[in-house]
Short mmCIF file of C-alpha atoms in Angstrom, two decimals:
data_model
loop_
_atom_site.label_atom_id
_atom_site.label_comp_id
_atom_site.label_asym_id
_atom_site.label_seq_id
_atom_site.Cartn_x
_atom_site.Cartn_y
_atom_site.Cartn_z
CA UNK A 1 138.56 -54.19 -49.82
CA UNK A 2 134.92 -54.98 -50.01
CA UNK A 3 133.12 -52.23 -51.89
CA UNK A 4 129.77 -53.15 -51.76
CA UNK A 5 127.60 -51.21 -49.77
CA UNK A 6 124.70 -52.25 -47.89
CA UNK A 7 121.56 -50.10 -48.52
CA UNK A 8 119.61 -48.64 -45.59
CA UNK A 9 116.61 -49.92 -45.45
CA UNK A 10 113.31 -48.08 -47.15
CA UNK A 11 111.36 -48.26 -44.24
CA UNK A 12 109.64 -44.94 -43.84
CA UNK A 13 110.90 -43.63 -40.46
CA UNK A 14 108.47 -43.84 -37.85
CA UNK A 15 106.65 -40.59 -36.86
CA UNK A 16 107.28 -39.23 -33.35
CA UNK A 17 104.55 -40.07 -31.39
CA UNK A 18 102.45 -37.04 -30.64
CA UNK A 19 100.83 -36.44 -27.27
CA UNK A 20 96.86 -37.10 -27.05
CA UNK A 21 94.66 -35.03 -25.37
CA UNK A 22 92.41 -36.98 -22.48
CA UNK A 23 89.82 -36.71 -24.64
CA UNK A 24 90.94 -38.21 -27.93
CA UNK A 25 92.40 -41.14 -25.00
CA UNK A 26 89.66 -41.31 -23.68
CA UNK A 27 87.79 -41.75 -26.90
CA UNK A 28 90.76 -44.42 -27.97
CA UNK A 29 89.44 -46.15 -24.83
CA UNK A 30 86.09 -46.39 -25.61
CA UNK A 31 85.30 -44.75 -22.42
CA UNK A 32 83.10 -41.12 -22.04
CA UNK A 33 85.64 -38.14 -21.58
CA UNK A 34 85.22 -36.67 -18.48
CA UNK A 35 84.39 -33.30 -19.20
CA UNK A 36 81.34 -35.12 -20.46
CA UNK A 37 80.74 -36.74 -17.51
CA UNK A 38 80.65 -33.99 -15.55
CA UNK A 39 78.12 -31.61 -17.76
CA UNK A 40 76.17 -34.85 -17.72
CA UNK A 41 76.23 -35.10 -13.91
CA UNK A 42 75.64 -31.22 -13.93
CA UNK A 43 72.23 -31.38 -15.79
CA UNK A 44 70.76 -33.97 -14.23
CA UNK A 45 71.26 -32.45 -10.84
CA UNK A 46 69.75 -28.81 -12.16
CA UNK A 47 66.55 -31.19 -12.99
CA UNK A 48 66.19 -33.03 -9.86
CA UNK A 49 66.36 -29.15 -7.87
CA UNK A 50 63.70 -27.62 -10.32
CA UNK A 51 61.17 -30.69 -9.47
CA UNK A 52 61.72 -30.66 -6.06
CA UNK A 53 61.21 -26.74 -6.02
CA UNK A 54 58.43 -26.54 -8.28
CA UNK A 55 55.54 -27.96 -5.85
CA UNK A 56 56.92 -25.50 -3.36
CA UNK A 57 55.96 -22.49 -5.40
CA UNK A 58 52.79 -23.94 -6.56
CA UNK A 59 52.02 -24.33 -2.72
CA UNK A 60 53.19 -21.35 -1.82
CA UNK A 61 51.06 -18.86 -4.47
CA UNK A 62 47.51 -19.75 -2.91
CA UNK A 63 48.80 -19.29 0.58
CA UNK A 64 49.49 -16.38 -0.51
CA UNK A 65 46.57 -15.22 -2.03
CA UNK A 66 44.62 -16.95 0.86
CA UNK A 67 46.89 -14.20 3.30
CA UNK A 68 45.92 -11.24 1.49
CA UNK A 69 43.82 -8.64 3.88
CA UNK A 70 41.58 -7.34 0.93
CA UNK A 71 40.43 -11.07 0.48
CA UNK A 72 39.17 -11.16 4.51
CA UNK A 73 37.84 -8.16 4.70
CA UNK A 74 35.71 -8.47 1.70
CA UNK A 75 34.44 -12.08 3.14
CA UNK A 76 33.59 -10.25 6.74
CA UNK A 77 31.13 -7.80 4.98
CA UNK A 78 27.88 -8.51 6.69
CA UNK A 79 25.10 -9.21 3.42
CA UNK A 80 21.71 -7.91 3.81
CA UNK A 81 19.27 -10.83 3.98
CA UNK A 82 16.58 -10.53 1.13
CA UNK A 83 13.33 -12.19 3.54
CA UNK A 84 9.68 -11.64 2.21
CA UNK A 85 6.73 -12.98 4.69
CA UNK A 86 3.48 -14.11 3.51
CA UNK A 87 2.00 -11.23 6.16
CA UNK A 88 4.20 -8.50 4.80
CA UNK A 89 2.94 -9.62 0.83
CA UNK A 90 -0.58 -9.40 1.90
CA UNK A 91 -0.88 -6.55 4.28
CA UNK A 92 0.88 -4.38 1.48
CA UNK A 93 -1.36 -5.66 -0.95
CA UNK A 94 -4.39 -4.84 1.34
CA UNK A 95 -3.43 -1.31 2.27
CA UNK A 96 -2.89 -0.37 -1.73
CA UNK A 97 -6.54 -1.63 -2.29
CA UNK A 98 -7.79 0.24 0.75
CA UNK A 99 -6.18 3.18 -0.59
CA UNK A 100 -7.54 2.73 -3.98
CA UNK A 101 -11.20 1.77 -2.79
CA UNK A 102 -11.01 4.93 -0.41
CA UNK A 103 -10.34 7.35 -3.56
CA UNK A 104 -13.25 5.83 -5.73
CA UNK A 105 -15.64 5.01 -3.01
CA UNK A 106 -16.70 2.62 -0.57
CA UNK A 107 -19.63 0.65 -0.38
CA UNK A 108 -20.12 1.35 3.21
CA UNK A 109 -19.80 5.21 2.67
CA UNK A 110 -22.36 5.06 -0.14
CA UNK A 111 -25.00 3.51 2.45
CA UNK A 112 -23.91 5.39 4.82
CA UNK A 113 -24.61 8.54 3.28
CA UNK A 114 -27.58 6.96 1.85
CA UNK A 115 -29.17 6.73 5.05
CA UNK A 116 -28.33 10.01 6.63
CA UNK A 117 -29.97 11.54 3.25
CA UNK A 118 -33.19 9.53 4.51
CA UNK A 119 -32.71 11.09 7.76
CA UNK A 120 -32.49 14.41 6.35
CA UNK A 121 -35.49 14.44 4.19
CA UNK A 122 -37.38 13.47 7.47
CA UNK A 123 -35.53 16.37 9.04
CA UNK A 124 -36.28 18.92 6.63
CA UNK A 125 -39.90 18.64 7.47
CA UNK A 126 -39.09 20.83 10.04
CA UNK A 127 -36.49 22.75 8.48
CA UNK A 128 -37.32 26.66 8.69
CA UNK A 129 -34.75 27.73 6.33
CA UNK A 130 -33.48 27.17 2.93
CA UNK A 131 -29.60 26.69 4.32
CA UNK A 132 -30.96 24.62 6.73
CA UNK A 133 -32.52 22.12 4.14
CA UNK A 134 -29.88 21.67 1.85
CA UNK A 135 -27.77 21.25 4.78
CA UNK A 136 -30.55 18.11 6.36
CA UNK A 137 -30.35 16.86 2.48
CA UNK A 138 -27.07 16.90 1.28
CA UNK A 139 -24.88 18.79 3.30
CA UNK A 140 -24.46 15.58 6.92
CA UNK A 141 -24.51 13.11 3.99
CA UNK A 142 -21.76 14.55 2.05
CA UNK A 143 -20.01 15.27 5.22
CA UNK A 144 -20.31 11.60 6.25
CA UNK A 145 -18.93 10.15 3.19
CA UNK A 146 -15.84 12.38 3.39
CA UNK A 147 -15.25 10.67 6.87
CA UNK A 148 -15.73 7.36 5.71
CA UNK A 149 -13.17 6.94 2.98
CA UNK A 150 -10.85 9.44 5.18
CA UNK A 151 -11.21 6.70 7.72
CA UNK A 152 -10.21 3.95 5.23
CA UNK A 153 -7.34 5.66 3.79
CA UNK A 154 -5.74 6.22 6.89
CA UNK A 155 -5.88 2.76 7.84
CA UNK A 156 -4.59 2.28 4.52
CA UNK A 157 -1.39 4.78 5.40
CA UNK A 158 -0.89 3.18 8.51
CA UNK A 159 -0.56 -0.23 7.49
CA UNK A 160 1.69 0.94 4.81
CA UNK A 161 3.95 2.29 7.19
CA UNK A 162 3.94 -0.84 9.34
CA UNK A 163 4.94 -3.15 6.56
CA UNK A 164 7.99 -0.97 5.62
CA UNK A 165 8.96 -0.19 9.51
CA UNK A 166 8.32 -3.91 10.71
CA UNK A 167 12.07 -5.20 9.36
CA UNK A 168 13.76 -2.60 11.56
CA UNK A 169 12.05 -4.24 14.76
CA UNK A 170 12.68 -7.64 13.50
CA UNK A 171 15.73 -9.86 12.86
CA UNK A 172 18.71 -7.60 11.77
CA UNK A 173 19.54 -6.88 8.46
CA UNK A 174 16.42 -8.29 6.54
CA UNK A 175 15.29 -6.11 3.88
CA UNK A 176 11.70 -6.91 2.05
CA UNK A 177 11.66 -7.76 -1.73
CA UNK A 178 11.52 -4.99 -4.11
CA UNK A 179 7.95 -5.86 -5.02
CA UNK A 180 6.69 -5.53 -1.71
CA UNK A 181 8.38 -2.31 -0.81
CA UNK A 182 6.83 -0.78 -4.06
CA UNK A 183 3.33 -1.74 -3.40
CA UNK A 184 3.32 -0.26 0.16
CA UNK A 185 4.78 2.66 -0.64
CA UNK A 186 2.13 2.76 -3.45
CA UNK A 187 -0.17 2.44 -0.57
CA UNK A 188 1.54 5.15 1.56
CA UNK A 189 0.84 7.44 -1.69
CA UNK A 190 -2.43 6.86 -2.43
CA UNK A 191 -3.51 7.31 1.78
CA UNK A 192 -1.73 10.12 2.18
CA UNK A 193 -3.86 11.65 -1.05
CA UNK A 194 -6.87 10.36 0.48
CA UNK A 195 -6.31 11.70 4.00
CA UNK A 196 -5.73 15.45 1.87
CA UNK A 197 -8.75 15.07 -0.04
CA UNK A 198 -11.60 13.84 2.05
CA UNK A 199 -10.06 15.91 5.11
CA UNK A 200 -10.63 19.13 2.81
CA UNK A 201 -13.98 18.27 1.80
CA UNK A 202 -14.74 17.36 5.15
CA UNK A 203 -13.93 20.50 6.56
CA UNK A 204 -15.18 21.97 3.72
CA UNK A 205 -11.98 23.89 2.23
CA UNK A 206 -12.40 22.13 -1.06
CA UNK A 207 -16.09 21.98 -2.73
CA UNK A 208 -17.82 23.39 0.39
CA UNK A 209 -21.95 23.54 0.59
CA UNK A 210 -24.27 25.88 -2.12
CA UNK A 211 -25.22 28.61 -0.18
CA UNK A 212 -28.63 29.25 -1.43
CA UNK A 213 -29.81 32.92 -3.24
CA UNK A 214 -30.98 35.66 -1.53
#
């Protein structure tokens, strides 16, 4: 009888093979996993859709903005037209000097009334009464001067009036520079004095003639 025993080997017994996930196979492979593949896939398509939609909201925010009522309307406001002539500058120029001249004195007032005082010192030759005197020496002469410069300021006041009336008769919506409106309504002021102050001296409501005593 053959006692000797054979000893099992000392092999360490093979482990039992444990199932792999796809992905660690995957990764034994070499090869992506495909849950990978398909986030990458995923993201690239999100970022091909937000470029190709971007330009179409760019495009669409000014058309937009270019539909927006407010925007028209304010662009169909009619603007006044700021036009300034060379004849509107110079008559309003001319009828604030007239007006000025008027209220100091005129040269052709002062001869005037220089001559009719000639005439009345011939006059007064004759002259039977004191009244009547003063009147032939001072009183036409005084009287004439106060026509004179009425004249001249009213011709000032009227051609005041036609500078600042002549855009409503003329092309629509043209307004005068600020300039020239101020100097013919400067004009307007000082003929409209005028007109009050040699009109009452004129009719003599303000300094009227001396009578003479007694």
């Amino acid at each position: 009888m053959d006692t000797t025993k054979t000893s099992a080997p000392l092999t360490p017994e093979a482990d039992p093979a444990e199932p792999k996930t796809p992905a660690q196979a995957d990764r034994a492979d070499g090869s992506t996993p495909a849950a990978t593949k398909a986030d990458t896939t995923k993201a690239e398509t999100d970022v091909s859709t937000s470029d190709t939609e971007a330009p179409t909201g760019e495009a669409a925010g000014p058309t937009d903005g270019a539909d927006d009522p407010d925007d028209l309307d304010g662009l169909e406001e009619p603007k006044e037209r700021i036009v300034g002539s060379v004849g509107a500058a110079a008559s309003a120029i001319v009828a604030a000097g007239l007006g000025l001249v008027a209220l100091s004195g005129t040269w052709v007032s002062r001869v005037i009334a220089e001559r009719q005082t000639l005439i009345g010192q011939i006059e007064s030759v004759n002259a039977t009464s004191t009244e009547a005197k003063i009147d032939a020496l001072y009183g036409n002469a005084w009287h004439l001067t106060a026509l004179v410069n009425g004249v001249v300021s009213t011709l000032a006041l009227l051609l005041a009036v036609f500078v600042l009336a002549r855009p409503a008769f003329g092309v629509p919506d043209r307004v005068l520079p600020v300039w020239i409106r101020s100097v013919a309504w400067a004009a307007v002021a000082l003929g409209a004095l005028g007109i009050l102050l040699f009109g009452s001296m004129y009719f003599d409501l303000l300094l009227p003639m001396p009578k003479a005593a007694g």
